[in-house]
């Protein structure tokens, strides 16, 4: 069964999530089938020093900043010529469209894309295919096009499930008895991941919401109500400010907030602190430096370890396979239906991190390991 979601499916209301929950549950525990290859792209091989284009979104979180440098250095080390571009902060979609077209014109053999807007690259990836380039969607799926060959990412549905479970665990640790009062946040509506994260989290939370054990104080459970445009901290802070005013004035307690990433988690915590309230259990994602510090200080509750170094290394591995004329390794052929095709994917496992396992989780990360000592 096709389990994950095109953007349109991701945008359904909470009411329909029950059906999706069933799909998500079905998947649990099932190891991804290692199908070892796919007939998606004609891998003909190309010159060892060929141009590889990498089009990344604007730097909305640390992982994107890291990815750019890792791609530049890694592709160079592998002998390729690289063209790594970021979309600007405001005209993101138009920037990225122009950057991809330029890569096609320059003769890139592979174009790796972290999409700014999943549904707005149809023309550009068509151009790429017509010019004989292979298109790899990196971290974020590209939707509504048959012209994307592969998808490489951490398992995004699993990320959401881990976030939902962490929210519950954190709240139970503070207050063993239900009900718990929460608010839900999701990412930017133009990023396909936002719906997948949210649906993964709702796979865990929805049964408890239905039972009345988890109460969404504001009643805002639809992804349209929870979305934070552009993944911007200021938009999350603003929404939290208004929720606090509308729903949590006086002594009304907020036990937890589902936050889809670290940038938004810190904005939510800033808002709550500003209102003089106790910090609720707040989830996150990305293992950003400031959030790891916050977790060690007992403020943010959790984050997700999605090691960008691994994701970039695996992507460069895919490029090397294509260069050699062999099919890249694929471990998921069912999950990522982009509305036009099921995109063969290589998914890496995300890891939940709280104060309890931070030292262990970041032991091999020279930047984060020192933050978890003592
Ligand atoms: C990535 C997250 C990131 C978010 C905002 C998502 O597509 O998967 O890791 O936090 O974009 O940049």
Short mmCIF file of C-alpha atoms and ligand atoms in Angstrom, two decimals:
data_model
loop_
_atom_site.label_atom_id
_atom_site.label_comp_id
_atom_site.label_asym_id
_atom_site.label_seq_id
_atom_site.Cartn_x
_atom_site.Cartn_y
_atom_site.Cartn_z
CA UNK A 1 0.00 0.00 0.00
CA UNK A 2 1.15 3.50 -0.68
CA UNK A 3 1.57 5.01 2.70
CA UNK A 4 2.95 8.47 2.48
CA UNK A 5 1.54 11.38 1.02
CA UNK A 6 1.60 13.80 -1.71
CA UNK A 7 1.16 17.34 -0.60
CA UNK A 8 -2.51 17.31 -1.43
CA UNK A 9 -3.09 14.24 0.71
CA UNK A 10 -0.94 15.73 3.43
CA UNK A 11 -3.21 18.74 3.58
CA UNK A 12 -6.29 16.84 4.63
CA UNK A 13 -7.99 17.78 7.86
CA UNK A 14 -7.58 15.96 11.11
CA UNK A 15 -10.89 14.18 10.62
CA UNK A 16 -9.52 12.03 7.86
CA UNK A 17 -6.40 11.15 9.80
CA UNK A 18 -7.94 8.02 11.21
CA UNK A 19 -7.68 6.32 7.87
CA UNK A 20 -4.08 7.37 7.58
CA UNK A 21 -3.37 6.15 11.08
CA UNK A 22 -4.38 2.71 10.01
CA UNK A 23 -1.85 2.85 7.19
CA UNK A 24 0.86 4.13 9.46
CA UNK A 25 0.23 1.45 12.05
CA UNK A 26 0.30 -1.23 9.44
CA UNK A 27 3.74 -0.12 8.50
CA UNK A 28 5.13 -0.24 12.02
CA UNK A 29 7.82 -2.79 12.57
CA UNK A 30 7.99 -3.65 8.91
CA UNK A 31 11.55 -3.48 7.69
CA UNK A 32 11.79 -1.67 4.38
CA UNK A 33 12.16 -4.15 1.60
CA UNK A 34 15.63 -3.98 0.14
CA UNK A 35 14.78 -4.21 -3.47
CA UNK A 36 18.31 -3.41 -4.52
CA UNK A 37 17.46 -1.35 -7.54
CA UNK A 38 14.80 0.19 -9.68
CA UNK A 39 13.94 0.77 -13.26
CA UNK A 40 13.30 4.45 -12.57
CA UNK A 41 16.19 6.12 -14.35
CA UNK A 42 18.28 5.02 -17.24
CA UNK A 43 21.71 4.91 -15.60
CA UNK A 44 24.04 5.21 -18.57
CA UNK A 45 27.07 6.52 -16.79
CA UNK A 46 28.92 9.76 -17.49
CA UNK A 47 32.32 11.42 -17.19
CA UNK A 48 34.06 11.13 -13.81
CA UNK A 49 34.50 14.89 -13.55
CA UNK A 50 30.99 15.79 -14.75
CA UNK A 51 29.03 18.74 -13.41
CA UNK A 52 26.67 17.89 -10.55
CA UNK A 53 24.12 20.56 -9.59
CA UNK A 54 22.82 20.92 -6.04
CA UNK A 55 19.87 23.28 -5.53
CA UNK A 56 19.07 23.83 -1.86
CA UNK A 57 16.25 25.86 -0.28
CA UNK A 58 16.94 28.97 1.79
CA UNK A 59 18.79 28.41 5.05
CA UNK A 60 15.70 27.85 7.23
CA UNK A 61 17.56 25.50 9.56
CA UNK A 62 21.14 24.47 10.38
CA UNK A 63 20.90 21.24 8.39
CA UNK A 64 20.67 23.21 5.15
CA UNK A 65 23.70 25.33 6.03
CA UNK A 66 25.69 22.19 6.75
CA UNK A 67 24.50 20.40 3.61
CA UNK A 68 25.85 23.09 1.27
CA UNK A 69 29.42 22.82 2.56
CA UNK A 70 29.30 19.05 2.72
CA UNK A 71 28.12 18.81 -0.90
CA UNK A 72 30.75 21.27 -2.14
CA UNK A 73 33.59 19.42 -0.41
CA UNK A 74 32.28 15.89 -0.90
CA UNK A 75 31.60 16.26 -4.63
CA UNK A 76 35.04 17.81 -5.13
CA UNK A 77 36.71 14.96 -3.24
CA UNK A 78 34.81 12.47 -5.40
CA UNK A 79 36.28 14.14 -8.50
CA UNK A 80 33.13 15.89 -9.75
CA UNK A 81 32.64 19.52 -10.69
CA UNK A 82 29.94 20.98 -8.48
CA UNK A 83 27.49 23.86 -8.59
CA UNK A 84 25.85 24.27 -5.18
CA UNK A 85 23.18 26.98 -4.88
CA UNK A 86 20.79 28.19 -2.21
CA UNK A 87 17.48 29.90 -2.85
CA UNK A 88 17.44 33.41 -1.39
CA UNK A 89 15.50 34.26 1.73
CA UNK A 90 12.47 35.90 0.09
CA UNK A 91 12.12 35.02 -3.60
CA UNK A 92 12.78 31.38 -2.85
CA UNK A 93 10.71 29.67 -5.51
CA UNK A 94 11.75 31.88 -8.44
CA UNK A 95 15.39 31.71 -7.33
CA UNK A 96 15.40 27.97 -7.20
CA UNK A 97 13.62 27.62 -10.54
CA UNK A 98 16.25 29.85 -12.19
CA UNK A 99 19.12 28.01 -10.50
CA UNK A 100 17.90 24.61 -11.71
CA UNK A 101 17.39 25.88 -15.27
CA UNK A 102 20.94 27.28 -15.24
CA UNK A 103 22.31 23.91 -14.07
CA UNK A 104 20.52 22.20 -16.96
CA UNK A 105 21.96 24.73 -19.42
CA UNK A 106 25.46 24.16 -18.05
CA UNK A 107 25.05 20.43 -18.72
CA UNK A 108 24.74 18.99 -15.20
CA UNK A 109 24.47 15.20 -15.29
CA UNK A 110 22.72 14.91 -11.95
CA UNK A 111 20.68 17.60 -10.21
CA UNK A 112 20.11 17.15 -6.49
CA UNK A 113 17.20 19.26 -5.25
CA UNK A 114 16.06 20.22 -1.75
CA UNK A 115 12.82 21.82 -2.92
CA UNK A 116 11.67 25.19 -1.65
CA UNK A 117 8.17 24.45 -2.86
CA UNK A 118 7.41 20.82 -3.62
CA UNK A 119 4.86 21.53 -6.34
CA UNK A 120 6.53 24.40 -8.20
CA UNK A 121 9.39 22.66 -10.02
CA UNK A 122 7.51 20.75 -12.70
CA UNK A 123 8.88 22.79 -15.62
CA UNK A 124 12.47 22.74 -14.38
CA UNK A 125 12.69 19.01 -13.69
CA UNK A 126 11.10 18.35 -17.09
CA UNK A 127 13.87 20.44 -18.68
CA UNK A 128 16.42 18.45 -16.70
CA UNK A 129 15.01 15.12 -17.88
CA UNK A 130 14.83 16.26 -21.48
CA UNK A 131 18.49 17.23 -21.28
CA UNK A 132 19.31 13.73 -19.98
CA UNK A 133 20.06 14.67 -16.36
CA UNK A 134 19.04 12.48 -13.43
CA UNK A 135 16.95 14.27 -10.79
CA UNK A 136 17.33 13.36 -7.12
CA UNK A 137 14.92 14.86 -4.59
CA UNK A 138 16.97 15.47 -1.44
CA UNK A 139 15.29 15.52 2.00
CA UNK A 140 12.04 16.94 0.54
CA UNK A 141 9.96 15.18 -2.11
CA UNK A 142 9.13 16.99 -5.37
CA UNK A 143 5.47 16.51 -6.21
CA UNK A 144 3.20 16.40 -9.26
CA UNK A 145 5.84 15.41 -11.76
CA UNK A 146 6.95 12.15 -13.35
CA UNK A 147 10.43 13.64 -13.83
CA UNK A 148 11.98 12.93 -10.46
CA UNK A 149 14.09 9.76 -10.47
CA UNK A 150 15.02 9.14 -6.85
CA UNK A 151 14.27 10.41 -3.37
CA UNK A 152 16.77 10.34 -0.52
CA UNK A 153 15.85 11.39 3.00
CA UNK A 154 15.52 10.37 6.61
CA UNK A 155 12.28 8.46 7.13
CA UNK A 156 10.01 11.47 7.59
CA UNK A 157 6.90 9.61 8.72
CA UNK A 158 9.01 7.95 11.41
CA UNK A 159 10.30 11.42 12.43
CA UNK A 160 6.70 12.45 13.08
CA UNK A 161 5.91 9.28 15.00
CA UNK A 162 8.98 9.78 17.19
CA UNK A 163 7.94 13.39 17.86
CA UNK A 164 4.40 12.35 18.84
CA UNK A 165 5.72 9.63 21.15
CA UNK A 166 8.31 11.98 22.72
CA UNK A 167 5.57 14.51 23.44
CA UNK A 168 3.56 11.84 25.29
CA UNK A 169 6.57 10.43 27.14
CA UNK A 170 7.69 13.89 28.27
CA UNK A 171 4.23 14.82 29.52
CA UNK A 172 3.75 11.49 31.32
CA UNK A 173 7.09 11.90 33.07
CA UNK A 174 5.96 15.25 34.48
CA UNK A 175 2.35 14.31 35.18
CA UNK A 176 1.52 10.59 35.09
CA UNK A 177 -2.24 10.98 34.76
CA UNK A 178 -4.25 12.04 31.69
CA UNK A 179 -5.62 14.35 30.45
CA UNK A 180 -2.79 16.39 29.02
CA UNK A 181 -3.40 19.73 27.30
CA UNK A 182 -1.37 20.37 24.17
CA UNK A 183 -1.00 22.58 21.10
CA UNK A 184 0.08 21.34 17.67
CA UNK A 185 2.43 23.06 15.22
CA UNK A 186 3.44 21.94 11.73
CA UNK A 187 5.94 23.15 9.14
CA UNK A 188 5.61 25.24 6.00
CA UNK A 189 2.71 24.18 3.76
CA UNK A 190 4.88 24.34 0.62
CA UNK A 191 7.29 21.71 2.01
CA UNK A 192 6.03 18.18 1.36
CA UNK A 193 7.73 17.03 4.58
CA UNK A 194 5.44 19.16 6.73
CA UNK A 195 2.41 16.97 6.08
CA UNK A 196 4.40 13.77 6.44
CA UNK A 197 5.84 14.84 9.83
CA UNK A 198 2.40 15.95 11.01
CA UNK A 199 0.69 12.76 9.91
CA UNK A 200 3.41 10.67 11.56
CA UNK A 201 2.86 12.54 14.83
CA UNK A 202 -0.93 12.27 14.53
CA UNK A 203 -0.57 8.54 13.95
CA UNK A 204 0.53 8.42 17.60
CA UNK A 205 -1.55 11.29 19.05
CA UNK A 206 -4.91 10.95 17.29
CA UNK A 207 -6.11 7.85 19.19
CA UNK A 208 -5.40 9.67 22.47
CA UNK A 209 -7.10 12.84 21.25
CA UNK A 210 -10.15 10.76 20.31
CA UNK A 211 -10.15 9.16 23.77
CA UNK A 212 -9.90 12.52 25.50
CA UNK A 213 -6.53 11.75 27.11
CA UNK A 214 -4.87 14.43 25.01
CA UNK A 215 -6.80 17.68 24.66
CA UNK A 216 -5.84 20.28 22.07
CA UNK A 217 -6.65 23.39 24.10
CA UNK A 218 -7.37 25.66 21.15
CA UNK A 219 -9.19 22.97 19.20
CA UNK A 220 -6.82 23.64 16.27
CA UNK A 221 -6.03 20.18 14.92
CA UNK A 222 -6.22 20.78 11.19
CA UNK A 223 -2.86 21.11 9.44
CA UNK A 224 -4.08 24.31 7.81
CA UNK A 225 -4.45 25.83 11.28
CA UNK A 226 -1.16 24.52 12.64
CA UNK A 227 1.10 25.34 9.65
CA UNK A 228 3.96 27.83 9.99
CA UNK A 229 4.65 29.56 6.70
CA UNK A 230 8.27 29.43 5.55
CA UNK A 231 9.34 27.48 8.66
CA UNK A 232 9.96 30.94 10.15
CA UNK A 233 10.65 31.38 13.87
CA UNK A 234 8.81 34.71 14.00
CA UNK A 235 5.64 33.12 12.58
CA UNK A 236 5.75 30.35 15.20
CA UNK A 237 6.33 32.84 17.99
CA UNK A 238 3.40 34.91 16.79
CA UNK A 239 1.06 31.91 16.66
CA UNK A 240 2.14 30.80 20.14
CA UNK A 241 1.64 34.36 21.46
CA UNK A 242 -1.92 34.40 20.15
CA UNK A 243 -2.68 30.91 21.46
CA UNK A 244 -1.48 31.94 24.89
CA UNK A 245 -3.72 34.99 24.83
CA UNK A 246 -6.77 33.24 23.43
CA UNK A 247 -6.58 29.96 25.32
CA UNK A 248 -4.10 30.02 28.20
CA UNK A 249 -4.73 33.20 30.12
CA UNK A 250 -4.84 33.04 33.90
CA UNK A 251 -3.73 29.74 35.41
CA UNK A 252 -4.73 27.49 32.53
CA UNK A 253 -1.98 24.93 32.10
CA UNK A 254 -0.34 23.89 28.84
CA UNK A 255 1.39 20.52 29.19
CA UNK A 256 2.96 20.06 25.79
CA UNK A 257 3.58 21.48 22.33
CA UNK A 258 4.22 19.40 19.23
CA UNK A 259 6.86 21.36 17.35
CA UNK A 260 8.09 19.96 14.02
CA UNK A 261 11.63 21.33 14.32
CA UNK A 262 14.16 23.01 16.58
CA UNK A 263 13.91 26.52 15.12
CA UNK A 264 10.17 26.58 15.82
CA UNK A 265 10.62 24.87 19.21
CA UNK A 266 12.89 27.66 20.44
CA UNK A 267 10.46 30.31 19.18
CA UNK A 268 7.61 28.57 21.04
CA UNK A 269 9.69 28.42 24.23
CA UNK A 270 10.56 32.13 23.90
CA UNK A 271 6.86 32.95 23.59
CA UNK A 272 5.88 30.87 26.63
CA UNK A 273 8.68 32.36 28.74
CA UNK A 274 7.65 35.84 27.64
CA UNK A 275 4.13 35.16 28.93
CA UNK A 276 5.57 34.06 32.27
CA UNK A 277 4.23 30.51 31.94
CA UNK A 278 5.96 27.23 32.83
CA UNK A 279 7.73 25.72 29.84
CA UNK A 280 5.67 22.79 28.53
CA UNK A 281 7.15 19.66 26.96
CA UNK A 282 8.29 20.85 23.51
CA UNK A 283 9.51 18.53 20.76
CA UNK A 284 11.86 19.40 17.90
CA UNK A 285 14.02 18.10 15.07
CA UNK A 286 17.46 18.73 13.52
CA UNK A 287 19.81 18.68 16.55
CA UNK A 288 20.60 22.36 16.19
CA UNK A 289 23.32 23.61 18.54
CA UNK A 290 21.04 26.00 20.46
CA UNK A 291 18.40 23.31 20.90
CA UNK A 292 20.87 20.72 22.14
CA UNK A 293 21.99 23.32 24.70
CA UNK A 294 18.35 23.96 25.60
CA UNK A 295 17.72 20.22 26.06
CA UNK A 296 20.77 19.88 28.30
CA UNK A 297 19.50 22.89 30.29
CA UNK A 298 16.12 21.17 30.77
CA UNK A 299 14.05 23.50 28.56
CA UNK A 300 13.32 21.92 25.14
CA UNK A 301 12.36 18.28 25.71
CA UNK A 302 13.48 16.46 22.56
CA UNK A 303 15.00 16.74 19.12
CA UNK A 304 15.72 14.31 16.30
CA UNK A 305 19.16 13.26 15.16
CA UNK A 306 19.17 13.23 11.35
CA UNK A 307 22.88 13.33 10.67
CA UNK A 308 23.32 15.58 7.63
CA UNK A 309 26.82 14.19 7.12
CA UNK A 310 25.29 10.75 6.49
CA UNK A 311 22.54 12.01 4.21
CA UNK A 312 24.96 13.97 2.03
CA UNK A 313 27.44 11.05 1.93
CA UNK A 314 24.66 8.67 0.82
CA UNK A 315 23.54 11.15 -1.84
CA UNK A 316 27.07 11.44 -3.18
CA UNK A 317 27.15 7.62 -3.16
CA UNK A 318 24.05 7.67 -5.38
CA UNK A 319 25.76 10.12 -7.75
CA UNK A 320 28.82 7.85 -7.92
CA UNK A 321 26.63 4.85 -8.82
CA UNK A 322 24.98 6.84 -11.59
CA UNK A 323 28.38 7.98 -12.85
CA UNK A 324 29.52 4.36 -13.02
CA UNK A 325 26.34 3.42 -14.90
CA UNK A 326 24.91 1.29 -12.09
CA UNK A 327 21.58 1.67 -10.30
CA UNK A 328 21.79 3.38 -6.91
CA UNK A 329 20.68 1.42 -3.85
CA UNK A 330 16.99 1.84 -3.05
CA UNK A 331 15.32 0.54 0.12
CA UNK A 332 11.76 1.79 -0.33
CA UNK A 333 9.66 1.46 -3.44
CA UNK A 334 6.20 2.06 -1.96
CA UNK A 335 6.01 5.00 0.35
CA UNK A 336 6.56 8.19 -1.60
CA UNK A 337 3.79 8.73 -4.09
CA UNK A 338 4.24 12.24 -5.46
CA UNK A 339 0.90 12.35 -7.24
CA UNK A 340 2.38 11.22 -10.57
CA UNK A 341 4.56 8.27 -9.59
CA UNK A 342 5.87 6.39 -6.59
CA UNK A 343 9.41 7.69 -6.33
CA UNK A 344 12.03 5.03 -5.50
CA UNK A 345 13.59 6.10 -2.24
CA UNK A 346 16.54 5.52 0.00
CA UNK A 347 15.47 6.22 3.58
CA UNK A 348 17.75 6.58 6.59
CA UNK A 349 16.58 5.98 10.17
CA UNK A 350 16.04 9.05 12.39
CA UNK A 351 16.83 8.87 16.13
CA UNK A 352 14.93 10.61 18.94
CA UNK A 353 17.16 12.51 21.36
CA UNK A 354 16.31 13.69 24.88
CA UNK A 355 18.61 14.71 27.72
CA UNK A 356 18.85 11.02 28.68
CA UNK A 357 20.48 9.75 25.49
CA UNK A 358 22.10 12.94 24.11
CA UNK A 359 25.68 11.98 25.07
CA UNK A 360 25.31 8.60 23.41
CA UNK A 361 23.54 9.97 20.31
CA UNK A 362 26.10 12.65 19.58
CA UNK A 363 29.20 10.69 20.64
CA UNK A 364 30.49 10.79 17.05
CA UNK A 365 29.62 14.40 16.37
CA UNK A 366 32.56 16.67 17.21
CA UNK A 367 30.33 19.76 17.27
CA UNK A 368 27.56 18.38 19.51
CA UNK A 369 29.39 15.87 21.72
CA UNK A 370 31.08 18.54 23.89
CA UNK A 371 27.67 20.10 24.64
CA UNK A 372 26.46 16.91 26.26
CA UNK A 373 29.34 16.40 28.70
CA UNK A 374 28.85 16.82 32.44
C1 LIG B 1 13.59 19.32 6.90
C2 LIG B 1 13.75 19.63 8.37
C3 LIG B 1 13.88 21.13 8.56
C4 LIG B 1 12.82 21.91 7.80
C5 LIG B 1 13.04 23.40 7.84
C6 LIG B 1 12.44 20.11 6.38
O1 LIG B 1 12.13 19.79 5.09
O2 LIG B 1 13.39 17.94 6.73
O3 LIG B 1 14.87 18.97 8.85
O4 LIG B 1 13.77 21.44 9.92
O5 LIG B 1 12.77 21.48 6.48
O6 LIG B 1 14.24 23.76 7.26
#
